[in-house]
Short mmCIF file of C-alpha atoms and ligand atoms in Angstrom, two decimals:
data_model
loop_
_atom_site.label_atom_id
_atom_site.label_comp_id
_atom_site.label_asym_id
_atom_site.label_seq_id
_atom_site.Cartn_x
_atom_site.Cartn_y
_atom_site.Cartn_z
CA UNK A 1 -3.21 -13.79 88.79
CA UNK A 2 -5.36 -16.61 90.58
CA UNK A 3 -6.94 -15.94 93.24
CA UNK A 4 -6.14 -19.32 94.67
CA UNK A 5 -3.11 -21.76 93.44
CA UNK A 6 -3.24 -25.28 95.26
CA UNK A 7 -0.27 -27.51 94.39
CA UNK A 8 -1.87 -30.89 94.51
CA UNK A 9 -5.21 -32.64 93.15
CA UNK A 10 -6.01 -35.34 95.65
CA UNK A 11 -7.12 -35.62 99.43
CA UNK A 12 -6.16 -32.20 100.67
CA UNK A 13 -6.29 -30.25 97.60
CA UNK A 14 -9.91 -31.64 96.96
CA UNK A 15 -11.24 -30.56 100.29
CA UNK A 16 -9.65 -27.33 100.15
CA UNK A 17 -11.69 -26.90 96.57
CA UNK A 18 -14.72 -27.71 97.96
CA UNK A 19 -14.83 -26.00 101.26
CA UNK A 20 -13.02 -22.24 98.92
CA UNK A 21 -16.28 -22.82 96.51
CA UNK A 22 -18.90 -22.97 99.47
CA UNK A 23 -17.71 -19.37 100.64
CA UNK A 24 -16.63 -18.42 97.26
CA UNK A 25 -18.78 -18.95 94.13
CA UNK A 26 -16.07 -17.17 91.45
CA UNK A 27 -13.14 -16.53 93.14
CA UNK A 28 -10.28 -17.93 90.42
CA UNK A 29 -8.88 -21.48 91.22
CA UNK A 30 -6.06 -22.71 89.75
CA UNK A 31 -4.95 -25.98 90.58
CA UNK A 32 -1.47 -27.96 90.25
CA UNK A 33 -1.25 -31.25 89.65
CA UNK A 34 1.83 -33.45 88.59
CA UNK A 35 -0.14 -36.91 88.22
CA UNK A 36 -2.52 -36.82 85.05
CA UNK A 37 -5.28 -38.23 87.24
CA UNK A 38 -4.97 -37.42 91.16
CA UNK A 39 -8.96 -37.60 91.87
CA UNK A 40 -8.74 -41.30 93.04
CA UNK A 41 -8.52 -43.29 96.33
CA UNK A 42 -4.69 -43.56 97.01
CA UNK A 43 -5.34 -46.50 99.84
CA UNK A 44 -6.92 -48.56 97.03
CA UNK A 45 -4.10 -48.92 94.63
CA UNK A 46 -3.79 -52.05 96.27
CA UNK A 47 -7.07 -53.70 95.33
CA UNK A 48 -5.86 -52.22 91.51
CA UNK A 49 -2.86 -54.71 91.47
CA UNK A 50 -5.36 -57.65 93.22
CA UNK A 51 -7.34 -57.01 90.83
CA UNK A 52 -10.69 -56.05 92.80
CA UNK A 53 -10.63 -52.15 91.57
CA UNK A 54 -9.71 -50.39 88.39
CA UNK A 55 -8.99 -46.64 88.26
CA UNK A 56 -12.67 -45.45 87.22
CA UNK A 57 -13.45 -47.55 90.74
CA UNK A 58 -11.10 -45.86 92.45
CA UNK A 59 -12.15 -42.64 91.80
CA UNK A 60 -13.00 -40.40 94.31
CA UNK A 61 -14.97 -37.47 92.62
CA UNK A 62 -16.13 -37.93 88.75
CA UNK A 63 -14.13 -36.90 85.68
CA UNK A 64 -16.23 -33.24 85.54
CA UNK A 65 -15.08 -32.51 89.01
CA UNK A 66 -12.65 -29.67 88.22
CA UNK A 67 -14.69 -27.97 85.36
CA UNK A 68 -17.92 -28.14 87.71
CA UNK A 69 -15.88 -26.11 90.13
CA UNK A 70 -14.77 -23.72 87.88
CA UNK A 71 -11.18 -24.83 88.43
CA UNK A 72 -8.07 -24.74 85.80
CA UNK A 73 -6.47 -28.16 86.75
CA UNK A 74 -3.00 -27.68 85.32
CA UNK A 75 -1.51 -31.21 84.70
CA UNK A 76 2.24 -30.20 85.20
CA UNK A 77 4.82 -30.15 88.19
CA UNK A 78 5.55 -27.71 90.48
CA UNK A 79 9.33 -26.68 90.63
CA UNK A 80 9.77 -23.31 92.27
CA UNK A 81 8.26 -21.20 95.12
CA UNK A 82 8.89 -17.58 94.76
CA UNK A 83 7.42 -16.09 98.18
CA UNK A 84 8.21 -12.33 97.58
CA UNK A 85 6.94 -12.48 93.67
CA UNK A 86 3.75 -14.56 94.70
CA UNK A 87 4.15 -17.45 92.30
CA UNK A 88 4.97 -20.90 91.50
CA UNK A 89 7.00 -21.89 88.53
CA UNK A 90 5.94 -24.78 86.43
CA UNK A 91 8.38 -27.52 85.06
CA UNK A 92 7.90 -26.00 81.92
CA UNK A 93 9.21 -22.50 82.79
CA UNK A 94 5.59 -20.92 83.35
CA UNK A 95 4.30 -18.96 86.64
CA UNK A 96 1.32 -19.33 88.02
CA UNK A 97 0.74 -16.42 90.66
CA UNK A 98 -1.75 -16.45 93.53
CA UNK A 99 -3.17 -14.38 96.00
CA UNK A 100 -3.48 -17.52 98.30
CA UNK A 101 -1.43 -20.57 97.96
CA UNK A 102 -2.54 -23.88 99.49
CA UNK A 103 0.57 -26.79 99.06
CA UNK A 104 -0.54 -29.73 99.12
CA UNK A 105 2.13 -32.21 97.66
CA UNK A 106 1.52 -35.12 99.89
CA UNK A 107 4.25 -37.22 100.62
CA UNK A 108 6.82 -39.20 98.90
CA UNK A 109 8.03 -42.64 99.46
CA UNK A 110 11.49 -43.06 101.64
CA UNK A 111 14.47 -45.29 99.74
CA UNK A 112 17.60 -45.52 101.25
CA UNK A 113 20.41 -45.94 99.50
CA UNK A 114 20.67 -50.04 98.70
CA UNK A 115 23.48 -51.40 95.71
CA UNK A 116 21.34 -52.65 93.00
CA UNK A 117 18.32 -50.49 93.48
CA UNK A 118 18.38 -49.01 89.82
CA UNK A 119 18.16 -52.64 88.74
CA UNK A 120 14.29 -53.11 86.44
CA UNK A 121 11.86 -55.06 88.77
CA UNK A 122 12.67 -52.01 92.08
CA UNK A 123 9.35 -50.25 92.95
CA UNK A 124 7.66 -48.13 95.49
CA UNK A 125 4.08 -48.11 95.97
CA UNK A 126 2.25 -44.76 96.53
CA UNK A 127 0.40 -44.18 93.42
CA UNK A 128 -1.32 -45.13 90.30
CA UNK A 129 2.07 -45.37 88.10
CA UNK A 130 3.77 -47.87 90.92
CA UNK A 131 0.43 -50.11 90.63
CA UNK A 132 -0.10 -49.89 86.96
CA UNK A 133 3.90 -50.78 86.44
CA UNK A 134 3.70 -53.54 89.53
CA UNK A 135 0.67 -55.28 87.66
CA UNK A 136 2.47 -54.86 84.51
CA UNK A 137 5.21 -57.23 85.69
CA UNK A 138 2.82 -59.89 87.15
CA UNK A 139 1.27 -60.30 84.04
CA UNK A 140 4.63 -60.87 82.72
CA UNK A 141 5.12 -63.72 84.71
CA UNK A 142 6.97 -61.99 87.58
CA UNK A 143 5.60 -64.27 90.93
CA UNK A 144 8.22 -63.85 93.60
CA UNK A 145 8.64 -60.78 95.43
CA UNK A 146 10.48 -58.86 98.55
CA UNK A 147 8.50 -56.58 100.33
CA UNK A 148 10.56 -54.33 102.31
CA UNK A 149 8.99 -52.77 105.15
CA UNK A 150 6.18 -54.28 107.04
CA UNK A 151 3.97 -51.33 108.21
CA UNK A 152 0.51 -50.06 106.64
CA UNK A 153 1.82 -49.93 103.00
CA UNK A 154 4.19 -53.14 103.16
CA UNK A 155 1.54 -55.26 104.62
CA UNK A 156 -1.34 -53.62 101.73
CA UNK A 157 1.27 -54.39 98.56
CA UNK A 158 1.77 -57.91 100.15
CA UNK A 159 -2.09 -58.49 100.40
CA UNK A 160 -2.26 -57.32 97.08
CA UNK A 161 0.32 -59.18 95.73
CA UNK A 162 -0.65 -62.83 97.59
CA UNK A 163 -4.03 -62.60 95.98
CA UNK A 164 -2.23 -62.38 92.96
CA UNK A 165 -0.24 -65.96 93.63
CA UNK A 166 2.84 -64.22 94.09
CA UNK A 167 5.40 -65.64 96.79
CA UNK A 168 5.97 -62.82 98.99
CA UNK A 169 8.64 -62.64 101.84
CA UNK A 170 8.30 -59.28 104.06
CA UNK A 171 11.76 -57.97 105.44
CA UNK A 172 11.14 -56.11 108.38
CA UNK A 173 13.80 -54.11 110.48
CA UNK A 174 11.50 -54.28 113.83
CA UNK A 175 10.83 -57.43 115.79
CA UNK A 176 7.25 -57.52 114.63
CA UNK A 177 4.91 -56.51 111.81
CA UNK A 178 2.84 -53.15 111.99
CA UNK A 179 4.88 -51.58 114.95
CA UNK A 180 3.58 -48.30 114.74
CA UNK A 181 0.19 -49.63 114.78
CA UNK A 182 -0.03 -52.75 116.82
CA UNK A 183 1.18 -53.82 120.38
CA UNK A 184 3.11 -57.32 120.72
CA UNK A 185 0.34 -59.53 120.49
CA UNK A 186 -1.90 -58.05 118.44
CA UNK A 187 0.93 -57.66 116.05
CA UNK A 188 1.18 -61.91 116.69
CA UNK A 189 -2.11 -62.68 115.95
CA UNK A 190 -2.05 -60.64 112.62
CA UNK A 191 1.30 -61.75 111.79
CA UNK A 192 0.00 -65.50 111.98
CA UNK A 193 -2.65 -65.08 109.39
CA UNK A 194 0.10 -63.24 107.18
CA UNK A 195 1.91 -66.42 107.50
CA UNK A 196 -0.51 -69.09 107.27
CA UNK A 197 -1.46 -66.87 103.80
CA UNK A 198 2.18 -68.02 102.25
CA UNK A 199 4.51 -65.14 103.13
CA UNK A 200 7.55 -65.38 104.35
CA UNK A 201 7.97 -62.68 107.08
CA UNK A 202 11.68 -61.83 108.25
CA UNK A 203 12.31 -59.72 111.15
CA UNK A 204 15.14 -58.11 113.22
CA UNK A 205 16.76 -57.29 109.95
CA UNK A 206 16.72 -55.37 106.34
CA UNK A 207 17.98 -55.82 102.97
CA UNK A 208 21.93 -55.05 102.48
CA UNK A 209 21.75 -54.96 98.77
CA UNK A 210 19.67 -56.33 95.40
CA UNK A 211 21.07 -58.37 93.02
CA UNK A 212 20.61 -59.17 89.49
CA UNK A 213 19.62 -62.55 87.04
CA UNK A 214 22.49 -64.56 86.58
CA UNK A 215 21.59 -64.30 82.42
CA UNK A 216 20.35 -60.27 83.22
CA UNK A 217 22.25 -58.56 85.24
CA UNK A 218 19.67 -55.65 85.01
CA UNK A 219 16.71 -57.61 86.06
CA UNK A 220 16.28 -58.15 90.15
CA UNK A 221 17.01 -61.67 90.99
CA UNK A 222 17.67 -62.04 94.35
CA UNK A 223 18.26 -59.81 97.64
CA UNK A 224 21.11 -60.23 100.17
CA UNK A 225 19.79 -59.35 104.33
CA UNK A 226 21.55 -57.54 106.57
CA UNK A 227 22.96 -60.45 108.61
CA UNK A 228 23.59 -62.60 105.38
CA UNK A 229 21.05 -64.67 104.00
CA UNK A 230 19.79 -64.43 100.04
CA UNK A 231 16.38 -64.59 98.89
CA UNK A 232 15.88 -64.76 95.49
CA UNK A 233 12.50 -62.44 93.34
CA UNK A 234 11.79 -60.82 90.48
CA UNK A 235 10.59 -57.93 92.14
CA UNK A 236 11.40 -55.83 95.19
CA UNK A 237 8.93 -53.20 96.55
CA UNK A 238 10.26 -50.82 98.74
CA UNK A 239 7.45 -49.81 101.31
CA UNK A 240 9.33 -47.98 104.59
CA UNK A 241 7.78 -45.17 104.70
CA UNK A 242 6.59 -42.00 103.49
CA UNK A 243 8.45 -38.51 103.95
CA UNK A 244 6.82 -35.05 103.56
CA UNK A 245 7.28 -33.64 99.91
CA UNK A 246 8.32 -29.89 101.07
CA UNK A 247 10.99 -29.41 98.20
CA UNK A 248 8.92 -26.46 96.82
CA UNK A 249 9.41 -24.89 100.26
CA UNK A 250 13.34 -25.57 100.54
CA UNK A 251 15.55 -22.59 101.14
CA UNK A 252 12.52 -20.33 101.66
CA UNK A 253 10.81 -18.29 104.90
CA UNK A 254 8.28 -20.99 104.98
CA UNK A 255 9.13 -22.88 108.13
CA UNK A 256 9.45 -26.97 108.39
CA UNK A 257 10.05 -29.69 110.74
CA UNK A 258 10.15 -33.33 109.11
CA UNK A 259 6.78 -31.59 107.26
CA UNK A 260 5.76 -27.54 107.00
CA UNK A 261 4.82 -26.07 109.94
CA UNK A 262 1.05 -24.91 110.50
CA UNK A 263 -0.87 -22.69 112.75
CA UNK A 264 -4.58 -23.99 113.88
CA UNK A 265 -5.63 -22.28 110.24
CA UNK A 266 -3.45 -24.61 108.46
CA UNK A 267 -1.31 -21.31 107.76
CA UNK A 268 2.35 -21.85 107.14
CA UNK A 269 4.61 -19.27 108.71
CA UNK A 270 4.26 -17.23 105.64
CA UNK A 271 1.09 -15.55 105.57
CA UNK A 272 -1.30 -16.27 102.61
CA UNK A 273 0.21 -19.69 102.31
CA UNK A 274 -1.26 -22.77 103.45
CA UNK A 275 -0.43 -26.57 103.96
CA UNK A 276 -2.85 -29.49 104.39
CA UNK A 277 -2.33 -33.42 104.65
CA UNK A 278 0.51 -35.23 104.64
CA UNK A 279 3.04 -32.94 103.86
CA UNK A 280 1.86 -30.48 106.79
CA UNK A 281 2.37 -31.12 110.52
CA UNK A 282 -0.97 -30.75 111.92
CA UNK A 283 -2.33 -31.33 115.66
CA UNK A 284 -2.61 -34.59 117.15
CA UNK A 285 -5.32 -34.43 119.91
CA UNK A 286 -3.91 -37.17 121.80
CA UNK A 287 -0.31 -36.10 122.44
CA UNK A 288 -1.07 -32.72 122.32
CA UNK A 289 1.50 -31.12 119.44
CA UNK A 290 1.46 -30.72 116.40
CA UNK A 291 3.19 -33.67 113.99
CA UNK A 292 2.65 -35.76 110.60
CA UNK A 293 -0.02 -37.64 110.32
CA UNK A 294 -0.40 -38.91 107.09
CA UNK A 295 -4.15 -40.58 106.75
CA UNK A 296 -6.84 -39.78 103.80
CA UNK A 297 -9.74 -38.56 106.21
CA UNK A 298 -7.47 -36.20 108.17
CA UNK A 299 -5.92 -34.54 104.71
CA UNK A 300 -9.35 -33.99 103.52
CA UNK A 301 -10.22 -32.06 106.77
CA UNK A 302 -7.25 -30.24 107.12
CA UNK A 303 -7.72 -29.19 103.25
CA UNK A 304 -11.06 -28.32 104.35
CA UNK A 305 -10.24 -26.07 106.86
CA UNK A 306 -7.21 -24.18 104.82
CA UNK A 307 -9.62 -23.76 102.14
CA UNK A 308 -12.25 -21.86 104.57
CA UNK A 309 -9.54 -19.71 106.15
CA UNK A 310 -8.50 -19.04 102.34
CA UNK A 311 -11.83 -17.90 101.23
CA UNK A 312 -12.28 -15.78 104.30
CA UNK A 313 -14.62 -17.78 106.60
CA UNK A 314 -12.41 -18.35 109.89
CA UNK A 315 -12.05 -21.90 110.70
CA UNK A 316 -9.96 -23.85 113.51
CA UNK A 317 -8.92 -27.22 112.82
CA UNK A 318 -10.06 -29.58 115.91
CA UNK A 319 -6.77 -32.18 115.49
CA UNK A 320 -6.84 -35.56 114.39
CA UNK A 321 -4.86 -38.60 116.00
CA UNK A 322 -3.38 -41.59 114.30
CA UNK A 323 -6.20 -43.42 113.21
CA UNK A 324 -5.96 -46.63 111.29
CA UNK A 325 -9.08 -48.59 110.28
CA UNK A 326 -7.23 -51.83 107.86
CA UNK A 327 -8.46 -55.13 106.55
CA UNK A 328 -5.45 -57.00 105.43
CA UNK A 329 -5.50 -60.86 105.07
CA UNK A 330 -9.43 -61.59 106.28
CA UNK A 331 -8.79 -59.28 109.67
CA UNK A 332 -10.60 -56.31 110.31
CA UNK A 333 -7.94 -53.90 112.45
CA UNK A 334 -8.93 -50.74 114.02
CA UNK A 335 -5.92 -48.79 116.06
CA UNK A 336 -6.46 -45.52 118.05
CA UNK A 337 -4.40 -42.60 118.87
CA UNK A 338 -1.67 -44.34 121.95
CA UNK A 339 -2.99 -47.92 120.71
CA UNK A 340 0.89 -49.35 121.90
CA UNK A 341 2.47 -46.82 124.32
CA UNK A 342 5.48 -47.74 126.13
CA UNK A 343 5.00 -48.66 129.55
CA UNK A 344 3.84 -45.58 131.65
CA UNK A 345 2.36 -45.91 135.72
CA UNK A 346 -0.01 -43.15 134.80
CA UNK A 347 -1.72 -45.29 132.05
CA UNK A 348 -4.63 -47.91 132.72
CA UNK A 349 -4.66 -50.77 130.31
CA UNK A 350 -8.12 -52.88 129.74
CA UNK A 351 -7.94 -56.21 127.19
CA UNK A 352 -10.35 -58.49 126.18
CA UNK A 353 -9.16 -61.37 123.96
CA UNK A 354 -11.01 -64.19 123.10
CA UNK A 355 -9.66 -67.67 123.54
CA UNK A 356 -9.12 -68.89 119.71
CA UNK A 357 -6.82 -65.48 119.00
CA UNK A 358 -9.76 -64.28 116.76
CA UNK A 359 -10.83 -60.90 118.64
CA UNK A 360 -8.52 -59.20 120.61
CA UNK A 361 -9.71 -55.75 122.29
CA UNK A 362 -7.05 -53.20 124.28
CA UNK A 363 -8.27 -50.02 125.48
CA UNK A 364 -5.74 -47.57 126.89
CA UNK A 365 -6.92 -44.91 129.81
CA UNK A 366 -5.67 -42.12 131.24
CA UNK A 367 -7.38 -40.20 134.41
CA UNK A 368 -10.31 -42.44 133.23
CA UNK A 369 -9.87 -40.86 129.64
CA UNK A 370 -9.64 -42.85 126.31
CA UNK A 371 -6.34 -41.97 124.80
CA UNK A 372 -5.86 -44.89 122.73
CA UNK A 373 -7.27 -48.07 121.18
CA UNK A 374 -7.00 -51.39 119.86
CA UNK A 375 -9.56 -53.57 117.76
CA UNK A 376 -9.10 -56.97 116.27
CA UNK A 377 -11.70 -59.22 114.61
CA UNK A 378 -14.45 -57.27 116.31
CA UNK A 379 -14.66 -53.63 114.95
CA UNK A 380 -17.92 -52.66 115.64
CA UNK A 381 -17.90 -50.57 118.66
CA UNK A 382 -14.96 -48.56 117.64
CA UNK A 383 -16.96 -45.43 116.41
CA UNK A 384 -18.23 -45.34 119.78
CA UNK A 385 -15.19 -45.49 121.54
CA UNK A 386 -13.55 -42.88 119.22
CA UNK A 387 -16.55 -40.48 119.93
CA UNK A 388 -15.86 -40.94 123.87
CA UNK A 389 -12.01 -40.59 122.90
CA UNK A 390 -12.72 -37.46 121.00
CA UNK A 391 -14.55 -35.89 123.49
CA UNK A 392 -12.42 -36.72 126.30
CA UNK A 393 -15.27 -38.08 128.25
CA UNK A 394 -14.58 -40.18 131.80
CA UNK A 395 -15.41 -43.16 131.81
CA UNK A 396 -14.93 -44.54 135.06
CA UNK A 397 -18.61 -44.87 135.99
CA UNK A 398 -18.75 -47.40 133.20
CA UNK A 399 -15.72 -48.37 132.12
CA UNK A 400 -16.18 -52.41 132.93
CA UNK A 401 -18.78 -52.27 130.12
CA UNK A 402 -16.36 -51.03 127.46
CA UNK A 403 -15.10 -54.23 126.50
CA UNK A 404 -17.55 -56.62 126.90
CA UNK A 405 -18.88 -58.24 124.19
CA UNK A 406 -22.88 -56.51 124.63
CA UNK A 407 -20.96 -52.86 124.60
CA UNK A 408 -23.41 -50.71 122.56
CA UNK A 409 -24.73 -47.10 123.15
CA UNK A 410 -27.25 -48.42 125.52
CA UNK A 411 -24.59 -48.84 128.47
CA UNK A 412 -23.56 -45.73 128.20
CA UNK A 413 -25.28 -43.27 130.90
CA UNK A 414 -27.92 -40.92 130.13
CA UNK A 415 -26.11 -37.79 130.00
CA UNK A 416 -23.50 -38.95 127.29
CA UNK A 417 -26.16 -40.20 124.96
CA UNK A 418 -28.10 -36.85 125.46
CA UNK A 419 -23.95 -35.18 124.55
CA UNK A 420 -24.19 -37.52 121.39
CA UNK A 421 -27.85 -36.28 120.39
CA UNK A 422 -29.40 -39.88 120.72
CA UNK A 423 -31.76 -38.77 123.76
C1 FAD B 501 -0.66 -47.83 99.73
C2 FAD B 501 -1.27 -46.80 100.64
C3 FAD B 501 -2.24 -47.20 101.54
C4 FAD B 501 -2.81 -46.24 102.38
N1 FAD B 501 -3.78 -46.65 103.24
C5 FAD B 501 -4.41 -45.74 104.03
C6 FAD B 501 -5.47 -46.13 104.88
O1 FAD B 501 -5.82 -47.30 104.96
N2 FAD B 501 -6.08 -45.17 105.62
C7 FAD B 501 -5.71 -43.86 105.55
O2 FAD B 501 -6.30 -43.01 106.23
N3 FAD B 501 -4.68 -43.46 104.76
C8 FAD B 501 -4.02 -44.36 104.00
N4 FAD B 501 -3.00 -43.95 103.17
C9 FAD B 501 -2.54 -42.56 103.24
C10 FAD B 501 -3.39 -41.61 102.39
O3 FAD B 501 -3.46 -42.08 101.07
C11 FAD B 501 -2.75 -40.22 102.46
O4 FAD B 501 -2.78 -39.77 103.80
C12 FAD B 501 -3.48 -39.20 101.57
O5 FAD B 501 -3.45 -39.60 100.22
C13 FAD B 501 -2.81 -37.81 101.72
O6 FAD B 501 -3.43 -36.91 100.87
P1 FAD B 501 -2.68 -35.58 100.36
O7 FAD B 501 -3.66 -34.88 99.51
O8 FAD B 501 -2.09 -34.89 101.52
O9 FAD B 501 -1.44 -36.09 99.52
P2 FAD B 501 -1.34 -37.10 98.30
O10 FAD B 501 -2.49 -38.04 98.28
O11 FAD B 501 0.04 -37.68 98.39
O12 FAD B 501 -1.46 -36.16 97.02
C14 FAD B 501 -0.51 -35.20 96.71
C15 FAD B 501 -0.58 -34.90 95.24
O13 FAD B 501 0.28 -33.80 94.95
C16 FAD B 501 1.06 -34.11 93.81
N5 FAD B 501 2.29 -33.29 93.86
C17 FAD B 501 3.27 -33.35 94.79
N6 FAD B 501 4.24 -32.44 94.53
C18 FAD B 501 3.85 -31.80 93.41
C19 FAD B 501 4.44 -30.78 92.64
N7 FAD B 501 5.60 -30.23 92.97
N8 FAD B 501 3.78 -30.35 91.53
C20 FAD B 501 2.58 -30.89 91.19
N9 FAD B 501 1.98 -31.88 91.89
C21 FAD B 501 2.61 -32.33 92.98
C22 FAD B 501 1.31 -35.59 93.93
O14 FAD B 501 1.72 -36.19 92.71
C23 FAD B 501 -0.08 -36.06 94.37
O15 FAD B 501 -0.93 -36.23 93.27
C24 FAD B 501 -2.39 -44.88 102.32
C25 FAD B 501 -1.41 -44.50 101.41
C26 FAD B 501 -0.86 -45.44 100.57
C27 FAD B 501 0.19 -45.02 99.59
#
């Protein structure tokens, strides 16, 4: 028996690692993993297929990681949960059984069902093996592309893909680009430099169905949108979204939402087992409950804190908030916990935008409290902002300095600077 089985190597599994073998030097570690290498930045496979980072770039922790921690990495898949024996079955028939079981299987990409999408030249893109195969097919000449989706991933693979020389058109269902992330015109400004970079952006509707190559009828060579029109590729990526990977869970005590339920502990309704990152549903600061968030610095700290509460040492997680920091297309994009709320009397709403479209700053208040935020073009004060945001500080004493252009930590009074330790 191990001591402690974690099903999956990156973000939250890492952390967890880390923070078990701080508290415990020898406790046994045993850890899952169904990707051969899982140790590198999963927001950079982008810059892979650009070009700008290979895998040994991308890496997160070196090669010696696991065997430094005293950890058997297991490169297999999970495929079975058996709560009352204590174990997880392996794809090839084996248990592993634990005293403490940390699940951290991420998420996996969302595909509805289309006509045509088992046709060669149909990816996703949320790891390694979608970038590797994706740059495989530009090298083979493949320069056209649909991107469907336009939110954090769609608009990353386009990037990607543009620097490449491919002719990308972005299908997206909403009326703008980046809707979770971006209010109406900060969505515009973006969406112009998308444009004025070659893509094609379609809105208000989706792809109906993909077809193939008149001379191979297995190749992608053209979609058909919702409301009619055909655009013809050699590739379609399908970026919508990314769901919680609880299958190991399904059928069992272990309670889920859309992801598996967790206590402050990151404790799953079961005792002794754990979930972190994006397949767990763990507290957003801003609106108060618990739901997914799935961003790299949040899984880390939630692995963190399962790991602690694993190894004994009590820890509380302190809740995280959507929190998107993004350079796409030349513009640095920072968005904040309730950066685009829908229209509420009890929030205040402060912009700054400059007059050439190039910085455009939204802060959103309520009871003189940060609750969310929106930078464009100029990033720099964010961290600040977040910190007063964080710390639910009131602002109203100074809250015409927040957006001017000379905000810095000097116009901030005394008494927060002495809170942030800078006194
Ligand atoms: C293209 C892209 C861009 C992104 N950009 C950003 C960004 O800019 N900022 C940001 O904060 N976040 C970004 N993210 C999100 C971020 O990568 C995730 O939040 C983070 O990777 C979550 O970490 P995790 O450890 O919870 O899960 P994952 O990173 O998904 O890792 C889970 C691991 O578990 C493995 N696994 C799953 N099930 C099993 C099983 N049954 N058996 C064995 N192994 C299993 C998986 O193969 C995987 O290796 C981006 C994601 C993508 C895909």
């Amino acid at each position: 028996m191990s001591k402690y089985v974690i099903v999956g190597a990156c973000a939250a599994g890492i952390g967890a690692v880390e923070a078990i073998r701080e508290i415990d030097a020898d406790g046994e570690i045993t850890v899952v993993s169904e990707e051969q290498c899982s140790h590198y930045s999963r927001p950079m496979i982008s810059d892979f297929v650009s070009g700008k980072a290979n895998l040994e770039k991308m890496k997160t922790r070196d090669d010696q990681f696991w065997q430094k921690n005293n950890v058997t990495l297991v490169c297999k898949k999970a495929v079975g949960l058996n709560l009352s024996e204590h174990a997880v079955t392996l794809e090839d028939g084996t248990n592993v059984s634990y005293e403490k079981l940390l699940l951290a299987t991420g998420g996996k990409p969302f595909v509805p069902k289309m006509e045509g999408q088992e046709k060669e030249g149909v990816y996703t893109f949320t790891n390694i093996s979608d970038a590797e195969q994706l740059a495989q097919k530009i090298n083979a000449g493949a320069n056209r592309a649909v991107v469907i989706g336009a939110g954090l991933i769609g608009i990353s693979v386009t990037d990607a893909l543009t620097k490449r020389g491919v002719k990308v058109t972005m299908v997206e269902l909403q009326d703008k680009i980046l809707s979770l992330l971006l209010d109406a015109t900060a969505s515009e400004i973006v969406e112009a430099a998308v444009r004025k970079a070659g893509v094609n952006i379609i809105t208000g509707q989706s792809v109906q169905k993909i077809l193939g190559k008149p001379d191979n009828e297995n190749q992608v060579g053209s979609v058909v949108l919702t409301k009619g029109g055909q655009v013809p590729c050699d590739m379609v990526i399908v970026a919508i979204g990314v769901i919680p990977r609880t299958e190991l869970v399904a059928g069992t005590e272990v309670k889920t939402n859309r992801g598996i339920v967790v206590d402050g502990s990151m404790q799953t309704s079961v005792p002794n087992v754990y979930a972190s990152g994006d397949v767990a549903e763990a507290y957003d600061f801003i609106l108060n409950q618990n739901r997914q968030l799935p961003l790299w610095p949040l899984a880390v700290l939630e692995g963190r804190v399962a790991g602690y509460n694993m190894a004994g040492k009590k820890a509380d997680y302190a809740g995280g908030t959507n929190m998107s920091s993004l350079k796409y297309f030349g513009i640095p994009i920072v968005s904040i916990g309730l950066a685009n709320p829908k229209p509420d009397a009890a929030l205040e709403i402060l912009v700054n935008q400059d007059a050439e479209n190039t910085v455009y700053k939204k802060l959103v208040l309520k009871d003189n409290v940060l609750v969310g935020m929106t930078f464009l073009g100029a990033i720099e004060r964010a961290g600040i902002l977040f910190y007063l945001m964080k710390n639910k500080i009131n602002v109203q004493a100074f809250k015409d300095a927040l957006l001017k252009d000379d905000f810095g930590l000097a116009a901030l009074p005394e008494s927060v600077r002495t809170q942030m330790n800078l006194e």
